[in-house]
Coordinates of C-alpha atoms in Angstrom, one line a residue:
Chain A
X1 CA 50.8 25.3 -7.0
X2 CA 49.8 28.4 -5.3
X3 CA 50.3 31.2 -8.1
X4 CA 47.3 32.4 -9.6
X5 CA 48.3 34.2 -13.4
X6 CA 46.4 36.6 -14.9
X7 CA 46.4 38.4 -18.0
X8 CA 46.4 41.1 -19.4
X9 CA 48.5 43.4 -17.8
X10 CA 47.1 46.3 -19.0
X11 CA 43.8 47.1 -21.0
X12 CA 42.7 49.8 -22.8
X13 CA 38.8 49.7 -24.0
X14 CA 36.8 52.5 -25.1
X15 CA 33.7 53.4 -23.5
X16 CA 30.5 51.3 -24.2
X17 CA 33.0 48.2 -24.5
X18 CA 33.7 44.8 -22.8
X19 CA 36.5 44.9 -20.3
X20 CA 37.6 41.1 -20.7
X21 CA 40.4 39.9 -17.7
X22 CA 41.3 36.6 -17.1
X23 CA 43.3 34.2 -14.9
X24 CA 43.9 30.7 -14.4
X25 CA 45.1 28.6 -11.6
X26 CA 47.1 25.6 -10.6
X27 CA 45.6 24.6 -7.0
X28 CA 42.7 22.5 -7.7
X29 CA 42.3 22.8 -3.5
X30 CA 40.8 26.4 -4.2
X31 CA 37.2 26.9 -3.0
X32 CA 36.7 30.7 -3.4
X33 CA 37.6 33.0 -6.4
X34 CA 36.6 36.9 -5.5
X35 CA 37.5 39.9 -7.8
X36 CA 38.6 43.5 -6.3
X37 CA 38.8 46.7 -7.5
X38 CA 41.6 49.2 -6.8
X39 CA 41.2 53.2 -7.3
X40 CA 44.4 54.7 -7.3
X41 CA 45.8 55.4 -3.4
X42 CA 43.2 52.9 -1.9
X43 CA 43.0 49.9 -0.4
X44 CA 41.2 46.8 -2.8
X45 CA 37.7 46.8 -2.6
X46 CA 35.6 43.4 -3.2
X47 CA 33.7 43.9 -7.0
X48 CA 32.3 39.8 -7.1
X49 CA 33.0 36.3 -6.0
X50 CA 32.1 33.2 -7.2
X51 CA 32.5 29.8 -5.6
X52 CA 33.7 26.6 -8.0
X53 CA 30.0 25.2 -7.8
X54 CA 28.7 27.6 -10.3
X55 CA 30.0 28.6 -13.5
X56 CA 28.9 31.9 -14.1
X57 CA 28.0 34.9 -11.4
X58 CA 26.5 38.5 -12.9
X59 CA 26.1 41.5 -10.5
X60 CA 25.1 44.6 -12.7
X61 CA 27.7 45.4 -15.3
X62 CA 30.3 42.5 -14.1
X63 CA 30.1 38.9 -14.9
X64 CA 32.5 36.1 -13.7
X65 CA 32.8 33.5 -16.2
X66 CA 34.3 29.9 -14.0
X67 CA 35.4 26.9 -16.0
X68 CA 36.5 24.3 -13.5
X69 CA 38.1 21.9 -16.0
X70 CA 40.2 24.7 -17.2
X71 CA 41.3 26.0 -14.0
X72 CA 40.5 29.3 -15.4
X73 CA 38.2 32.6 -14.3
X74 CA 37.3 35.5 -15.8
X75 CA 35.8 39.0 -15.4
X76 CA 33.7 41.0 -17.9
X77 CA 32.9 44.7 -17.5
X78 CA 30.1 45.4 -19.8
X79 CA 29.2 49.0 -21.3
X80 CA 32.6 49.8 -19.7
X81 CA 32.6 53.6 -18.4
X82 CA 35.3 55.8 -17.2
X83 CA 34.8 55.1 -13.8
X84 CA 35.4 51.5 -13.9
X85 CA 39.6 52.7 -15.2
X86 CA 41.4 51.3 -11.9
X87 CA 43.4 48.2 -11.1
X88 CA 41.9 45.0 -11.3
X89 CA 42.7 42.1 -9.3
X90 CA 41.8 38.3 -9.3
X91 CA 42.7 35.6 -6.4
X92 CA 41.8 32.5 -5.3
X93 CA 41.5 31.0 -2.0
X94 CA 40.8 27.9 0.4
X95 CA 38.7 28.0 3.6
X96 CA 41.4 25.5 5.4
X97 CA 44.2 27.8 4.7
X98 CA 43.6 30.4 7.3
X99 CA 41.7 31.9 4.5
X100 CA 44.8 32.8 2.8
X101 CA 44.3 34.4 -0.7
X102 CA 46.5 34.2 -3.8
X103 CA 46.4 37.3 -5.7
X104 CA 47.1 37.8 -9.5
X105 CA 49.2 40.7 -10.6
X106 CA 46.6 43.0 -11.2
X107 CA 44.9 44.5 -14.3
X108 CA 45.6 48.2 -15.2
X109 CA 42.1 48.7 -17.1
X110 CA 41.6 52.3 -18.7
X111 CA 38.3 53.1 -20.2
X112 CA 38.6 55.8 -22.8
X113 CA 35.8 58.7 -22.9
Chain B
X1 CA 28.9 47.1 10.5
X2 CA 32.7 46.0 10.3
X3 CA 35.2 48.9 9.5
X4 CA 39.1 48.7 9.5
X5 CA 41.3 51.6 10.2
X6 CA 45.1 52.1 9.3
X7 CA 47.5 54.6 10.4
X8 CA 49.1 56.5 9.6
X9 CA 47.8 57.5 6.0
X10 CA 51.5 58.5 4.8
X11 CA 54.8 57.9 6.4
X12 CA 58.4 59.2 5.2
X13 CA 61.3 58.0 7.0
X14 CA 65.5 58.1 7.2
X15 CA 66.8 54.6 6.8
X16 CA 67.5 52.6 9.5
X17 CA 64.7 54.4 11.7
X18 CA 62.5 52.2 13.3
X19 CA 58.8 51.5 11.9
X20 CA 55.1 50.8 13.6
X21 CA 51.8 50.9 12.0
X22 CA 49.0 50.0 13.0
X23 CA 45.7 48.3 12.0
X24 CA 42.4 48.3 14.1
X25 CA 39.0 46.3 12.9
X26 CA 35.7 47.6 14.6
X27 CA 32.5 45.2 14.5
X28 CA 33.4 42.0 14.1
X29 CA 35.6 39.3 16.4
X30 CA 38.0 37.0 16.1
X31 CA 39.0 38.0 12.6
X32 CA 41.7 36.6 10.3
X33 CA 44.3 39.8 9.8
X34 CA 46.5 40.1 7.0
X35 CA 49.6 42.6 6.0
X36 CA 50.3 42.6 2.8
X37 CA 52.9 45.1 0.6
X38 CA 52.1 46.7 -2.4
X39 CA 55.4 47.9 -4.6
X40 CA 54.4 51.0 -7.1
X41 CA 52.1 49.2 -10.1
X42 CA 52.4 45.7 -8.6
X43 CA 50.6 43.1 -6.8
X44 CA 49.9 42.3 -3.4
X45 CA 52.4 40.8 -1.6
X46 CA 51.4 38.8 1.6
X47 CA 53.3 39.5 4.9
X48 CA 52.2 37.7 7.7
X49 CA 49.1 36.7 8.7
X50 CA 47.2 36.1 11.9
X51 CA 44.7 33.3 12.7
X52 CA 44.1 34.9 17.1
X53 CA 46.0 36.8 19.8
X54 CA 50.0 36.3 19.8
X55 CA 49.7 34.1 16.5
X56 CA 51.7 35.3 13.9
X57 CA 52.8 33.7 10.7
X58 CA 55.0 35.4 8.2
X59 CA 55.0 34.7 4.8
X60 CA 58.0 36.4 3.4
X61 CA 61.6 36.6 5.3
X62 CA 62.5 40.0 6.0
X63 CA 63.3 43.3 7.6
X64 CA 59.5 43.6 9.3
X65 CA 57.7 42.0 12.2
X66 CA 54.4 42.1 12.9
X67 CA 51.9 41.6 16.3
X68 CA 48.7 40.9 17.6
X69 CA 48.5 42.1 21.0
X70 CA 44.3 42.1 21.1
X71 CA 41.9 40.4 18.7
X72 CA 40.9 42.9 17.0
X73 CA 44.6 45.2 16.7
X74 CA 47.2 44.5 14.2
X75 CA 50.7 45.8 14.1
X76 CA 53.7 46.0 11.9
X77 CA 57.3 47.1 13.3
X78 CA 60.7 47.1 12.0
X79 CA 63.9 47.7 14.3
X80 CA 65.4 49.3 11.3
X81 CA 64.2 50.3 8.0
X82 CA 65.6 49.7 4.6
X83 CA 65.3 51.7 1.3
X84 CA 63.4 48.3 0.1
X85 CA 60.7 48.7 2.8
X86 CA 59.2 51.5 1.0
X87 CA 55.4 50.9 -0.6
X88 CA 52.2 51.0 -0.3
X89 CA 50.8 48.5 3.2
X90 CA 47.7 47.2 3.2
X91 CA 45.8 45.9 6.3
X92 CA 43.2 43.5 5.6
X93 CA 40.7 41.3 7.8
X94 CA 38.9 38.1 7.3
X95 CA 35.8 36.5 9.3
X96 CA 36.9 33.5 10.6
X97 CA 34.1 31.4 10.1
X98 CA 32.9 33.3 7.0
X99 CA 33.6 33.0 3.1
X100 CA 36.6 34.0 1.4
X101 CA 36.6 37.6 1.1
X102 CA 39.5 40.1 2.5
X103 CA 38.3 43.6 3.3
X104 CA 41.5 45.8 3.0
X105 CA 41.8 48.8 4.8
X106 CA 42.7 52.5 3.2
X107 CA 46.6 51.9 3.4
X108 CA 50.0 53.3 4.8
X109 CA 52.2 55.3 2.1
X110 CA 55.7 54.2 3.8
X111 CA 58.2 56.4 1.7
X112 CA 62.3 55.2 3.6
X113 CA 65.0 57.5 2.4

C-alpha cells in the first residue's frame, strides 16, 4: 500500500531529447506527489510537485503528467541537456502522516553531449 | 530563509565505534525531521522521523537511534557500529503546517570498517 514503483532504472537520452520517468502508486490516501533531483554527493533537491487536483504541472523544461485513475505520475525533461544527468527521484505523500514521503527507487538519467 | 546543516560532511570509522551526527534547521519552527539512509546507487531509506521535542519514531529496526533534544536539532547515534551502517545519511526537514515537500540537507558519508 505504501510503495511507490518507478521505472526506468536508468536512462540514457541524447541531448535535445525528452527525458520520460514514470511511477505509479497503490495508496489512493496520497495528496502530494513532488519530484527531486539528486547531483552526485548531494542531498535531493525539490525539481516540481503536483497535487492530485490537477493533472498536469510545467515549470520551464519539466512537466508532471498526473492521471488519478491510473494511480500513475510522470516527469518529462524536455530539450534534455547535460546538466540535467543526475538521479531522479519520485514520491508520494499524505499531509496526516506526519508528512511522511514514499520514495521511488530513483532514476539514473544520463544526457549524452 | 530556512537552511539545514549536517555534520560532519564525511565520516570513516572501525566497527563497533560508537556514532553521532548531527542535523541543525535555521529559519523555520516546529519542523517535521527526517533521517533517512542512502546505500551506493539506491533509494532513500527512511529512519526515523520526528513530529516535536523527545518524539521519535523509527521506521526500520536497527543498529541506530536517533534524538531530538531542541526543535530545531536532530541527532543520530549508535552504541556500536556495524559494517552495514555504512552510506550515504540524509537529514531532511518538513514545515509542519506546510505542503509536502522535504528539504534534505548536504549529507554524512559514513564509511565503518
Amino acid at each position: 500500500q505504501q510503495q511507490v514503483k518507478q521505472s526506468p532504472q536508468s536512462l540514457i537520452v541524447q541531448k535535445g531529447g525528452i527525458s520520460i520517468i514514470n511511477c505509479a502508486y497503490e495508496n489512493t490516501a496520497f495528496d502530494y506527489f513532488p519530484w527531486y533531483q539528486q547531483f552526485p554527493g548531494k542531498g535531493p533537491a525539490l525539481l516540481i510537485a503536483i497535487r492530485p487536483d490537477v493533472s498536469e504541472k510545467k515549470e520551464g523544461r519539466f512537466t508532471i503528467s498526473f492521471n488519478k485513475s491510473a494511480k500513475q505520475f510522470s516527469l518529462h525533461i524536455m530539450d534534455s541537456q547535460p546538466g540535467d544527468s543526475a538521479t531522479y527521484f519520485c514520491a508520494a505523500s499524505m499531509e496526516t502522516n506526519a508528512g511522511k514521503s514514499t520514495f521511488g527507487d530513483g532514476t539514473t538519467l544520463t544526457v549524452k553531449p | 530563509s530556512q537552511t539545514i546543516h549536517q555534520w560532519p560532511a564525511t565520516l570513516v570509522q572501525p566497527v563497533g565505534s560508537p556514532l553521532s551526527l548531527e542535523c541543525t534547521v535555521e529559519g523555520t519552527s516546529n519542523p517535521n525531521l527526517y533521517w533517512y539512509r542512502q546505500a551506493a546507487g539506491r533509494g532513500l531509506q527512511l529512519l526515523f522521523y520526528s513530529v516535536g521535542i523527545g518524539q521519535i519514531s523509527s521506521e526500520v529496526p536497527q543498529n541506530l537511534s536517533a534524538s531530538r533534544p531542541q526543535d530545531r536539532q536532530f541527532i543520530l547515534s549508535s552504541k556500536k557500529l556495524l559494517l552495514s551502517d555504512s552510506g550515504f545519511y540524509l537529514c531532511a526537514w518538513r514545515g509542519s503546517g506546510g505542503l509536502g515537500t522535504q528539504y534534505f540537507g548536504p549529507g554524512t558519508r559514513l564509511l565503518v570498517l
